[in-house]
Amino acid sequence: MDQAAWIALVDQLRAQRREGSTVEFKANWERPGDIGEYLSALANAAVLERHDHAYLVWGVNDKTCAVTGTTFNPFTAKGEGAQPLVIWLSQLTTPRPDFAFHEVQHPDGRLMVLDIKAPRSAPLAFQGVRYIRIDSHKTRLAEHPDKELRIWELLGQKSDWSGEIVANATLADLDPEALDAARKRFTEYLLKAEPDTARHEQIRAEAQAWDVPTLLNKARITKAGRITRAALLLLGKDESAHFLAPVDAKLSWITRNAHNATGASHPYGMPFLLATDQVFRRIRNDAIEAMPDGTLFPVAVQRYDSWVIREALHNCVAHQDYRMGGKVNVVEHPDKLVFTNLGQFIPPSVEWMLEHQSPPEHYRNQWLIDGMIRLRMIDQVGSGIRRMFQTQRDRNFPLPDFVFEVTQQGHPRVEVTVPGQVLDVKYTQLLMKRADLNLRQVLQLDKVQKKQPLAADEVRALKALKLIEGRSPNFFVSAKVAEWAGQKASYIRNKGLDDGYYRKLVTDYLAKYGRATRKDMDELLLAKLPDVLDATQKAHKIRNLLQAMRRDGLIYRTGPKATGVWHRGAGQS
């Protein structure tokens, strides 16, 4: 669109004389977190209103709709952590948003228009939270389940790829060994659901007597005896995978060494009911030494909890978007397991799953999931993620990491990392044993330990409880937490010392040696700066310190910046 077209569009939006669910007017407002929330809210409202676009316009009065002009420039603005705003918004919004900023030279003043295209695969979430516009007000989408349901329906998520019938497939295309395993597991499912143990023997006898069509119909794997895609994935022979083409129906087990070089690997095809066990057996779950709280003696524990491995792997199978053509990957590193599958993470966020005991209202592969529940591959109540976190906490191991990203082909991907070693024994024991920390707070402090970014609301919550200190992105545990964990020295290394300490180091050095190059200053100060700063940040800290001392007359520089020499100021005796 050229300038004339953009001016006409803005005037058309203004002519409505009010904001709406897909239109927001602002003046010079530019808080990065708020922009991200509006990006999510307006995009999701566009889906609900069946609009192709939504607009956030700077330079228009939200009461009178008159053009006032704006100085807001998104191309020079920064997100939190000094990252360019556009990149920051793109990285913190999932699935990948489609938006663009446009400068519009309106006759009445300069405008900035954020053009947001409606998402096509899932509601947009900013920092793990989905928002929506109710008239001209922004709120969390989770607070309006009726609207969330309508959005999912409009995005086409009601169709279930896994439950569709495969026309030419028959029972002969299913694996006999997998069918035997399915009968055993479905029987266990029925026994678990029956509290009257007097009926268990009868249930076993009935299940053993069913023919294969009856078994699969009762387990909700086939439909009236007809083969579904879920039936082929779970029970199909490997040579029957052609029925699902172009789907790549494989689980890949891959090893990497400490330098991330690829070692042994093996792909496992259908049936997934057996393939997941084969992958599980390939993982080297060796014993490592741990120090339980309250003891002086190490004990041997498995690097990974078996249930956590199976849950992570089965979740990948259950929630993979098979239409995207990718495979499920399990990458085994010396100190962690990484599980990946293609597809949008459907719950609002991991934190939401930890706080809610009920499953989301929608699943991508509902028929496949129903079958996996009856074959006891996944939990029925949707508490698998919470149990993974709680299990790691109970074992005194760092919590799982969930990363939502987009592949080079533009497909959303979920990556789950299960740590297999403890980063800091005392700190980890603190997180896992403190009864006054809930699971959400443990997750947030676990991120601090791993030096992972925190969302703005997480920072506010932890600072309000005095659990962390520092500035984005260099947060560290507070003095209170450090004292709990016996990390007082580490706290000092992270917080750093008062600037007066560093100033005295500089003046004492110059008093003794008379002069100092920037290299001399680096050698004097670098090792004493906070550990939480990276090399670039430490260099900036030294530069800012020297410039502040120069302005105060404590020191002065002779020669050019790059090769200059520092001397004591005239006021120093």
PDB file of C-alpha atoms in Angstrom, residues 1-281:
ATOM      1  CA  MET A   1       0.000   0.000   0.000  1.00  0.00           C
ATOM      2  CA  ASP A   2       1.218   3.497  -0.792  1.00  0.00           C
ATOM      3  CA  GLN A   3       0.904   6.535   1.475  1.00  0.00           C
ATOM      4  CA  ALA A   4      -2.439   7.573  -0.032  1.00  0.00           C
ATOM      5  CA  ALA A   5      -3.900   4.138   0.661  1.00  0.00           C
ATOM      6  CA  TRP A   6      -2.651   4.146   4.260  1.00  0.00           C
ATOM      7  CA  ILE A   7      -4.055   7.640   4.858  1.00  0.00           C
ATOM      8  CA  ALA A   8      -7.405   6.514   3.455  1.00  0.00           C
ATOM      9  CA  LEU A   9      -7.384   3.430   5.704  1.00  0.00           C
ATOM     10  CA  VAL A  10      -6.618   5.470   8.845  1.00  0.00           C
ATOM     11  CA  ASP A  11      -9.370   7.949   7.976  1.00  0.00           C
ATOM     12  CA  GLN A  12     -11.757   5.043   7.490  1.00  0.00           C
ATOM     13  CA  LEU A  13     -10.872   3.696  10.949  1.00  0.00           C
ATOM     14  CA  ARG A  14     -11.267   7.166  12.479  1.00  0.00           C
ATOM     15  CA  ALA A  15     -14.641   7.611  10.801  1.00  0.00           C
ATOM     16  CA  GLN A  16     -16.076   4.945  13.090  1.00  0.00           C
ATOM     17  CA  ARG A  17     -15.700   7.580  15.856  1.00  0.00           C
ATOM     18  CA  ARG A  18     -14.595   4.980  18.419  1.00  0.00           C
ATOM     19  CA  GLU A  19     -12.146   2.181  19.018  1.00  0.00           C
ATOM     20  CA  GLY A  20     -13.294  -1.374  18.444  1.00  0.00           C
ATOM     21  CA  SER A  21     -12.214  -4.929  19.116  1.00  0.00           C
ATOM     22  CA  THR A  22      -9.756  -4.818  16.177  1.00  0.00           C
ATOM     23  CA  VAL A  23      -8.762  -1.115  16.319  1.00  0.00           C
ATOM     24  CA  GLU A  24      -6.775   0.689  19.032  1.00  0.00           C
ATOM     25  CA  PHE A  25      -5.646   4.343  19.017  1.00  0.00           C
ATOM     26  CA  LYS A  26      -2.671   5.625  21.023  1.00  0.00           C
ATOM     27  CA  ALA A  27      -0.590   8.818  21.288  1.00  0.00           C
ATOM     28  CA  ASN A  28       3.088   8.352  22.193  1.00  0.00           C
ATOM     29  CA  TRP A  29       2.557   5.304  24.391  1.00  0.00           C
ATOM     30  CA  GLU A  30       5.405   2.795  23.862  1.00  0.00           C
ATOM     31  CA  ARG A  31       5.730   0.336  26.769  1.00  0.00           C
ATOM     32  CA  PRO A  32       7.088  -2.843  25.116  1.00  0.00           C
ATOM     33  CA  GLY A  33       5.165  -5.338  27.255  1.00  0.00           C
ATOM     34  CA  ASP A  34       1.868  -3.545  26.640  1.00  0.00           C
ATOM     35  CA  ILE A  35       2.483  -3.504  22.889  1.00  0.00           C
ATOM     36  CA  GLY A  36       3.012  -7.280  22.990  1.00  0.00           C
ATOM     37  CA  GLU A  37      -0.229  -7.796  24.899  1.00  0.00           C
ATOM     38  CA  TYR A  38      -2.156  -5.651  22.412  1.00  0.00           C
ATOM     39  CA  LEU A  39      -0.560  -7.555  19.529  1.00  0.00           C
ATOM     40  CA  SER A  40      -2.004 -10.780  20.965  1.00  0.00           C
ATOM     41  CA  ALA A  41      -5.385  -9.260  21.881  1.00  0.00           C
ATOM     42  CA  LEU A  42      -5.999  -7.548  18.546  1.00  0.00           C
ATOM     43  CA  ALA A  43      -4.887 -10.569  16.508  1.00  0.00           C
ATOM     44  CA  ASN A  44      -7.189 -12.921  18.415  1.00  0.00           C
ATOM     45  CA  ALA A  45     -10.070 -10.447  18.160  1.00  0.00           C
ATOM     46  CA  ALA A  46      -9.530 -10.382  14.385  1.00  0.00           C
ATOM     47  CA  VAL A  47     -10.127 -14.138  14.283  1.00  0.00           C
ATOM     48  CA  LEU A  48     -13.252 -13.800  16.373  1.00  0.00           C
ATOM     49  CA  GLU A  49     -14.600 -10.947  14.203  1.00  0.00           C
ATOM     50  CA  ARG A  50     -13.530 -12.770  11.020  1.00  0.00           C
ATOM     51  CA  HIS A  51     -11.358  -9.830  10.006  1.00  0.00           C
ATOM     52  CA  ASP A  52      -8.151 -10.386   8.056  1.00  0.00           C
ATOM     53  CA  HIS A  53      -6.356  -7.530   9.860  1.00  0.00           C
ATOM     54  CA  ALA A  54      -6.325  -5.601  13.117  1.00  0.00           C
ATOM     55  CA  TYR A  55      -4.684  -2.220  13.668  1.00  0.00           C
ATOM     56  CA  LEU A  56      -2.875  -0.374  16.445  1.00  0.00           C
ATOM     57  CA  VAL A  57      -2.487   3.288  15.429  1.00  0.00           C
ATOM     58  CA  TRP A  58      -0.203   5.796  17.153  1.00  0.00           C
ATOM     59  CA  GLY A  59      -0.963   9.508  16.744  1.00  0.00           C
ATOM     60  CA  VAL A  60      -4.771   9.423  17.054  1.00  0.00           C
ATOM     61  CA  ASN A  61      -6.667  10.562  20.146  1.00  0.00           C
ATOM     62  CA  ASP A  62      -8.622   7.600  21.515  1.00  0.00           C
ATOM     63  CA  LYS A  63     -11.508   9.841  22.680  1.00  0.00           C
ATOM     64  CA  THR A  64     -12.017  12.250  19.763  1.00  0.00           C
ATOM     65  CA  CYS A  65     -10.356  10.146  17.020  1.00  0.00           C
ATOM     66  CA  ALA A  66      -8.553  13.321  15.877  1.00  0.00           C
ATOM     67  CA  VAL A  67      -5.030  13.088  14.456  1.00  0.00           C
ATOM     68  CA  THR A  68      -2.558  14.455  16.991  1.00  0.00           C
ATOM     69  CA  GLY A  69       0.675  13.036  15.569  1.00  0.00           C
ATOM     70  CA  THR A  70       3.252  10.870  17.304  1.00  0.00           C
ATOM     71  CA  THR A  71       6.976  10.648  17.897  1.00  0.00           C
ATOM     72  CA  PHE A  72       6.868   6.883  18.508  1.00  0.00           C
ATOM     73  CA  ASN A  73       9.400   5.051  16.315  1.00  0.00           C
ATOM     74  CA  PRO A  74       9.273   1.238  16.563  1.00  0.00           C
ATOM     75  CA  PHE A  75      12.363   0.882  14.385  1.00  0.00           C
ATOM     76  CA  THR A  76      14.594   2.495  17.017  1.00  0.00           C
ATOM     77  CA  ALA A  77      12.583   1.449  20.090  1.00  0.00           C
ATOM     78  CA  LYS A  78      13.862  -1.342  22.307  1.00  0.00           C
ATOM     79  CA  GLY A  79      12.132  -4.238  23.998  1.00  0.00           C
ATOM     80  CA  GLU A  80      12.993  -5.279  27.527  1.00  0.00           C
ATOM     81  CA  GLY A  81      16.693  -6.100  27.711  1.00  0.00           C
ATOM     82  CA  ALA A  82      17.694  -3.542  25.039  1.00  0.00           C
ATOM     83  CA  GLN A  83      16.759  -5.880  22.162  1.00  0.00           C
ATOM     84  CA  PRO A  84      15.202  -4.207  19.067  1.00  0.00           C
ATOM     85  CA  LEU A  85      11.453  -3.970  19.622  1.00  0.00           C
ATOM     86  CA  VAL A  86      10.351  -5.746  16.425  1.00  0.00           C
ATOM     87  CA  ILE A  87      12.645  -8.730  17.048  1.00  0.00           C
ATOM     88  CA  TRP A  88      11.703  -8.831  20.735  1.00  0.00           C
ATOM     89  CA  LEU A  89       7.978  -8.918  19.929  1.00  0.00           C
ATOM     90  CA  SER A  90       8.476 -11.651  17.329  1.00  0.00           C
ATOM     91  CA  GLN A  91      10.463 -13.861  19.695  1.00  0.00           C
ATOM     92  CA  LEU A  92       8.040 -13.576  22.623  1.00  0.00           C
ATOM     93  CA  THR A  93       4.858 -14.149  20.596  1.00  0.00           C
ATOM     94  CA  THR A  94       3.667 -17.633  19.617  1.00  0.00           C
ATOM     95  CA  PRO A  95       2.861 -18.889  17.085  1.00  0.00           C
ATOM     96  CA  ARG A  96       5.053 -16.626  14.983  1.00  0.00           C
ATOM     97  CA  PRO A  97       3.045 -13.418  14.441  1.00  0.00           C
ATOM     98  CA  ASP A  98       2.563 -11.749  11.065  1.00  0.00           C
ATOM     99  CA  PHE A  99       2.744  -8.003  11.617  1.00  0.00           C
ATOM    100  CA  ALA A 100       4.403  -4.900  10.225  1.00  0.00           C
ATOM    101  CA  PHE A 101       4.874  -1.270  11.282  1.00  0.00           C
ATOM    102  CA  HIS A 102       4.125   1.466   8.722  1.00  0.00           C
ATOM    103  CA  GLU A 103       4.946   5.155   9.016  1.00  0.00           C
ATOM    104  CA  VAL A 104       2.088   7.252   7.617  1.00  0.00           C
ATOM    105  CA  GLN A 105       2.531  10.941   6.813  1.00  0.00           C
ATOM    106  CA  HIS A 106      -1.035  12.089   7.378  1.00  0.00           C
ATOM    107  CA  PRO A 107      -1.842  15.735   6.453  1.00  0.00           C
ATOM    108  CA  ASP A 108      -2.659  16.412  10.113  1.00  0.00           C
ATOM    109  CA  GLY A 109       0.427  14.746  11.590  1.00  0.00           C
ATOM    110  CA  ARG A 110       2.812  11.811  11.525  1.00  0.00           C
ATOM    111  CA  LEU A 111       1.226   8.424  12.362  1.00  0.00           C
ATOM    112  CA  MET A 112       2.583   4.923  13.046  1.00  0.00           C
ATOM    113  CA  VAL A 113       0.364   1.961  12.155  1.00  0.00           C
ATOM    114  CA  LEU A 114       0.895  -1.587  13.415  1.00  0.00           C
ATOM    115  CA  ASP A 115      -0.796  -3.841  10.847  1.00  0.00           C
ATOM    116  CA  ILE A 116      -1.566  -7.233  12.437  1.00  0.00           C
ATOM    117  CA  LYS A 117      -2.718 -10.181  10.345  1.00  0.00           C
ATOM    118  CA  ALA A 118      -5.128 -12.628  11.958  1.00  0.00           C
ATOM    119  CA  PRO A 119      -3.410 -15.919  12.973  1.00  0.00           C
ATOM    120  CA  ARG A 120      -4.234 -19.065  11.024  1.00  0.00           C
ATOM    121  CA  SER A 121      -3.153 -21.974  13.246  1.00  0.00           C
ATOM    122  CA  ALA A 122      -3.734 -20.963  16.899  1.00  0.00           C
ATOM    123  CA  PRO A 123      -4.549 -17.907  19.049  1.00  0.00           C
ATOM    124  CA  LEU A 124      -1.530 -15.650  19.564  1.00  0.00           C
ATOM    125  CA  ALA A 125       0.099 -15.708  22.999  1.00  0.00           C
ATOM    126  CA  PHE A 126       2.528 -13.058  24.248  1.00  0.00           C
ATOM    127  CA  GLN A 127       4.986 -14.334  26.867  1.00  0.00           C
ATOM    128  CA  GLY A 128       2.855 -17.464  27.184  1.00  0.00           C
ATOM    129  CA  VAL A 129      -0.449 -15.627  27.793  1.00  0.00           C
ATOM    130  CA  ARG A 130      -3.259 -15.249  25.256  1.00  0.00           C
ATOM    131  CA  TYR A 131      -5.191 -11.969  25.264  1.00  0.00           C
ATOM    132  CA  ILE A 132      -8.453 -10.821  23.672  1.00  0.00           C
ATOM    133  CA  ARG A 133     -10.280  -7.535  23.076  1.00  0.00           C
ATOM    134  CA  ILE A 134     -13.755  -7.232  24.559  1.00  0.00           C
ATOM    135  CA  ASP A 135     -15.093  -4.154  22.760  1.00  0.00           C
ATOM    136  CA  SER A 136     -12.228  -1.706  23.391  1.00  0.00           C
ATOM    137  CA  HIS A 137     -10.834  -3.415  26.509  1.00  0.00           C
ATOM    138  CA  LYS A 138      -7.924  -5.871  26.692  1.00  0.00           C
ATOM    139  CA  THR A 139      -8.198  -8.956  28.903  1.00  0.00           C
ATOM    140  CA  ARG A 140      -6.881 -12.506  29.166  1.00  0.00           C
ATOM    141  CA  LEU A 141      -8.504 -14.953  26.760  1.00  0.00           C
ATOM    142  CA  ALA A 142      -8.548 -17.689  29.432  1.00  0.00           C
ATOM    143  CA  GLU A 143     -11.095 -15.624  31.362  1.00  0.00           C
ATOM    144  CA  HIS A 144     -13.535 -15.980  28.436  1.00  0.00           C
ATOM    145  CA  PRO A 145     -13.735 -19.705  27.601  1.00  0.00           C
ATOM    146  CA  ASP A 146     -16.731 -19.189  25.303  1.00  0.00           C
ATOM    147  CA  LYS A 147     -14.706 -16.861  23.088  1.00  0.00           C
ATOM    148  CA  GLU A 148     -11.669 -19.158  23.203  1.00  0.00           C
ATOM    149  CA  LEU A 149     -13.857 -22.059  22.032  1.00  0.00           C
ATOM    150  CA  ARG A 150     -15.189 -19.974  19.138  1.00  0.00           C
ATOM    151  CA  ILE A 151     -11.671 -18.940  18.106  1.00  0.00           C
ATOM    152  CA  TRP A 152     -10.513 -22.558  17.998  1.00  0.00           C
ATOM    153  CA  GLU A 153     -13.578 -23.493  15.954  1.00  0.00           C
ATOM    154  CA  LEU A 154     -12.934 -20.653  13.506  1.00  0.00           C
ATOM    155  CA  LEU A 155      -9.299 -21.763  13.175  1.00  0.00           C
ATOM    156  CA  GLY A 156     -10.462 -25.213  12.116  1.00  0.00           C
ATOM    157  CA  GLN A 157      -9.151 -27.132  15.111  1.00  0.00           C
ATOM    158  CA  LYS A 158     -12.413 -29.074  15.433  1.00  0.00           C
ATOM    159  CA  SER A 159     -11.366 -31.370  12.595  1.00  0.00           C
ATOM    160  CA  ASP A 160      -9.357 -34.324  13.894  1.00  0.00           C
ATOM    161  CA  TRP A 161      -6.779 -35.658  11.449  1.00  0.00           C
ATOM    162  CA  SER A 162      -6.050 -38.667  13.652  1.00  0.00           C
ATOM    163  CA  GLY A 163      -9.675 -39.837  13.725  1.00  0.00           C
ATOM    164  CA  GLU A 164     -10.210 -39.924   9.974  1.00  0.00           C
ATOM    165  CA  ILE A 165     -10.802 -43.296   8.294  1.00  0.00           C
ATOM    166  CA  VAL A 166      -8.072 -44.745   6.046  1.00  0.00           C
ATOM    167  CA  ALA A 167     -10.163 -46.097   3.192  1.00  0.00           C
ATOM    168  CA  ASN A 168      -8.035 -49.002   1.945  1.00  0.00           C
ATOM    169  CA  ALA A 169      -6.464 -50.103   5.245  1.00  0.00           C
ATOM    170  CA  THR A 170      -7.646 -53.328   6.927  1.00  0.00           C
ATOM    171  CA  LEU A 171      -6.927 -55.289  10.102  1.00  0.00           C
ATOM    172  CA  ALA A 172      -4.252 -57.125   8.112  1.00  0.00           C
ATOM    173  CA  ASP A 173      -2.233 -53.895   8.102  1.00  0.00           C
ATOM    174  CA  LEU A 174      -1.921 -53.980  11.910  1.00  0.00           C
ATOM    175  CA  ASP A 175       1.025 -55.555  13.743  1.00  0.00           C
ATOM    176  CA  PRO A 176       0.154 -58.791  15.658  1.00  0.00           C
ATOM    177  CA  GLU A 177       2.623 -58.080  18.475  1.00  0.00           C
ATOM    178  CA  ALA A 178       1.206 -54.576  18.895  1.00  0.00           C
ATOM    179  CA  LEU A 179      -2.327 -56.014  19.017  1.00  0.00           C
ATOM    180  CA  ASP A 180      -1.303 -58.377  21.826  1.00  0.00           C
ATOM    181  CA  ALA A 181       0.237 -55.463  23.727  1.00  0.00           C
ATOM    182  CA  ALA A 182      -2.903 -53.380  23.141  1.00  0.00           C
ATOM    183  CA  ARG A 183      -5.136 -56.123  24.598  1.00  0.00           C
ATOM    184  CA  LYS A 184      -2.957 -56.342  27.708  1.00  0.00           C
ATOM    185  CA  ARG A 185      -2.843 -52.571  28.248  1.00  0.00           C
ATOM    186  CA  PHE A 186      -6.550 -52.025  27.613  1.00  0.00           C
ATOM    187  CA  THR A 187      -7.317 -54.753  30.123  1.00  0.00           C
ATOM    188  CA  GLU A 188      -5.161 -52.925  32.676  1.00  0.00           C
ATOM    189  CA  TYR A 189      -7.084 -49.727  31.881  1.00  0.00           C
ATOM    190  CA  LEU A 190     -10.405 -51.468  32.546  1.00  0.00           C
ATOM    191  CA  LEU A 191      -9.157 -53.000  35.796  1.00  0.00           C
ATOM    192  CA  LYS A 192      -7.911 -49.647  37.036  1.00  0.00           C
ATOM    193  CA  ALA A 193     -11.315 -48.109  36.337  1.00  0.00           C
ATOM    194  CA  GLU A 194     -13.194 -50.838  38.264  1.00  0.00           C
ATOM    195  CA  PRO A 195     -13.048 -50.320  42.064  1.00  0.00           C
ATOM    196  CA  ASP A 196     -14.813 -53.642  42.744  1.00  0.00           C
ATOM    197  CA  THR A 197     -11.935 -56.123  42.753  1.00  0.00           C
ATOM    198  CA  ALA A 198     -14.410 -59.011  42.776  1.00  0.00           C
ATOM    199  CA  ARG A 199     -15.137 -58.207  39.129  1.00  0.00           C
ATOM    200  CA  HIS A 200     -11.522 -58.140  37.985  1.00  0.00           C
ATOM    201  CA  GLU A 201     -11.317 -61.792  37.029  1.00  0.00           C
ATOM    202  CA  GLN A 202     -14.475 -61.496  34.933  1.00  0.00           C
ATOM    203  CA  ILE A 203     -13.061 -58.393  33.179  1.00  0.00           C
ATOM    204  CA  ARG A 204      -9.866 -60.253  32.332  1.00  0.00           C
ATOM    205  CA  ALA A 205     -11.822 -63.175  30.906  1.00  0.00           C
ATOM    206  CA  GLU A 206     -14.069 -60.950  28.806  1.00  0.00           C
ATOM    207  CA  ALA A 207     -11.171 -58.922  27.407  1.00  0.00           C
ATOM    208  CA  GLN A 208      -9.276 -62.096  26.505  1.00  0.00           C
ATOM    209  CA  ALA A 209     -12.316 -63.466  24.648  1.00  0.00           C
ATOM    210  CA  TRP A 210     -12.913 -60.406  22.443  1.00  0.00           C
ATOM    211  CA  ASP A 211     -11.983 -60.722  18.799  1.00  0.00           C
ATOM    212  CA  VAL A 212      -9.712 -58.010  17.364  1.00  0.00           C
ATOM    213  CA  PRO A 213     -12.498 -55.809  15.894  1.00  0.00           C
ATOM    214  CA  THR A 214     -14.350 -55.787  19.238  1.00  0.00           C
ATOM    215  CA  LEU A 215     -11.151 -55.018  21.164  1.00  0.00           C
ATOM    216  CA  LEU A 216     -10.237 -52.057  18.946  1.00  0.00           C
ATOM    217  CA  ASN A 217     -13.758 -50.656  18.880  1.00  0.00           C
ATOM    218  CA  LYS A 218     -14.019 -50.773  22.686  1.00  0.00           C
ATOM    219  CA  ALA A 219     -10.591 -49.152  23.009  1.00  0.00           C
ATOM    220  CA  ARG A 220     -11.759 -46.384  20.657  1.00  0.00           C
ATOM    221  CA  ILE A 221      -8.926 -46.978  18.227  1.00  0.00           C
ATOM    222  CA  THR A 222     -11.070 -48.018  15.250  1.00  0.00           C
ATOM    223  CA  LYS A 223     -14.496 -46.711  14.278  1.00  0.00           C
ATOM    224  CA  ALA A 224     -17.099 -49.459  13.705  1.00  0.00           C
ATOM    225  CA  GLY A 225     -14.283 -51.772  12.691  1.00  0.00           C
ATOM    226  CA  ARG A 226     -12.768 -49.319  10.204  1.00  0.00           C
ATOM    227  CA  ILE A 227      -9.095 -48.366  10.467  1.00  0.00           C
ATOM    228  CA  THR A 228      -8.335 -44.808  11.583  1.00  0.00           C
ATOM    229  CA  ARG A 229      -5.069 -42.943  11.194  1.00  0.00           C
ATOM    230  CA  ALA A 230      -4.620 -43.254  14.963  1.00  0.00           C
ATOM    231  CA  ALA A 231      -4.955 -47.043  14.660  1.00  0.00           C
ATOM    232  CA  LEU A 232      -2.171 -47.136  12.060  1.00  0.00           C
ATOM    233  CA  LEU A 233       0.115 -44.873  14.110  1.00  0.00           C
ATOM    234  CA  LEU A 234      -0.279 -46.924  17.293  1.00  0.00           C
ATOM    235  CA  LEU A 235      -0.694 -50.452  15.931  1.00  0.00           C
ATOM    236  CA  GLY A 236       0.137 -50.434  12.212  1.00  0.00           C
ATOM    237  CA  LYS A 237       2.894 -52.450  10.600  1.00  0.00           C
ATOM    238  CA  ASP A 238       5.871 -50.359   9.542  1.00  0.00           C
ATOM    239  CA  GLU A 239       5.247 -51.271   5.906  1.00  0.00           C
ATOM    240  CA  SER A 240       1.728 -49.837   6.230  1.00  0.00           C
ATOM    241  CA  ALA A 241       3.105 -46.300   6.705  1.00  0.00           C
ATOM    242  CA  HIS A 242       2.399 -45.552   3.011  1.00  0.00           C
ATOM    243  CA  PHE A 243      -1.276 -45.168   3.931  1.00  0.00           C
ATOM    244  CA  LEU A 244      -0.326 -42.017   5.874  1.00  0.00           C
ATOM    245  CA  ALA A 245       1.919 -40.423   3.221  1.00  0.00           C
ATOM    246  CA  PRO A 246       3.276 -37.747   3.190  1.00  0.00           C
ATOM    247  CA  VAL A 247       3.384 -38.143   6.990  1.00  0.00           C
ATOM    248  CA  ASP A 248       6.827 -39.217   8.262  1.00  0.00           C
ATOM    249  CA  ALA A 249       5.638 -41.703  10.904  1.00  0.00           C
ATOM    250  CA  LYS A 250       8.915 -42.148  12.799  1.00  0.00           C
ATOM    251  CA  LEU A 251      10.489 -41.630  16.198  1.00  0.00           C
ATOM    252  CA  SER A 252      14.185 -40.750  15.937  1.00  0.00           C
ATOM    253  CA  TRP A 253      16.632 -41.509  18.745  1.00  0.00           C
ATOM    254  CA  ILE A 254      19.860 -39.496  18.392  1.00  0.00           C
ATOM    255  CA  THR A 255      22.906 -39.183  20.662  1.00  0.00           C
ATOM    256  CA  ARG A 256      25.216 -36.193  20.960  1.00  0.00           C
ATOM    257  CA  ASN A 257      28.456 -35.891  22.888  1.00  0.00           C
ATOM    258  CA  ALA A 258      29.645 -33.044  25.115  1.00  0.00           C
ATOM    259  CA  HIS A 259      30.697 -31.088  21.991  1.00  0.00           C
ATOM    260  CA  ASN A 260      27.236 -31.578  20.415  1.00  0.00           C
ATOM    261  CA  ALA A 261      28.614 -33.893  17.738  1.00  0.00           C
ATOM    262  CA  THR A 262      26.175 -36.579  16.579  1.00  0.00           C
ATOM    263  CA  GLY A 263      26.877 -40.151  17.655  1.00  0.00           C
ATOM    264  CA  ALA A 264      24.718 -43.251  17.384  1.00  0.00           C
ATOM    265  CA  SER A 265      21.167 -42.822  16.109  1.00  0.00           C
ATOM    266  CA  HIS A 266      18.248 -44.940  14.947  1.00  0.00           C
ATOM    267  CA  PRO A 267      14.772 -44.268  13.496  1.00  0.00           C
ATOM    268  CA  TYR A 268      11.809 -46.299  14.770  1.00  0.00           C
ATOM    269  CA  GLY A 269       8.694 -46.610  12.659  1.00  0.00           C
ATOM    270  CA  MET A 270       5.191 -47.871  13.377  1.00  0.00           C
ATOM    271  CA  PRO A 271       3.671 -49.258  15.508  1.00  0.00           C
ATOM    272  CA  PHE A 272       4.260 -46.442  17.996  1.00  0.00           C
ATOM    273  CA  LEU A 273       2.870 -48.543  20.852  1.00  0.00           C
ATOM    274  CA  LEU A 274       6.014 -50.665  20.578  1.00  0.00           C
ATOM    275  CA  ALA A 275       8.370 -48.023  19.150  1.00  0.00           C
ATOM    276  CA  THR A 276       8.142 -45.809  22.237  1.00  0.00           C
ATOM    277  CA  ASP A 277       9.333 -48.735  24.380  1.00  0.00           C
ATOM    278  CA  GLN A 278      12.187 -49.354  21.951  1.00  0.00           C
ATOM    279  CA  VAL A 279      13.300 -45.721  22.184  1.00  0.00           C
ATOM    280  CA  PHE A 280      13.004 -45.853  25.973  1.00  0.00           C
ATOM    281  CA  ARG A 281      15.325 -48.885  26.113  1.00  0.00           C
TER     282      ARG A 281
END
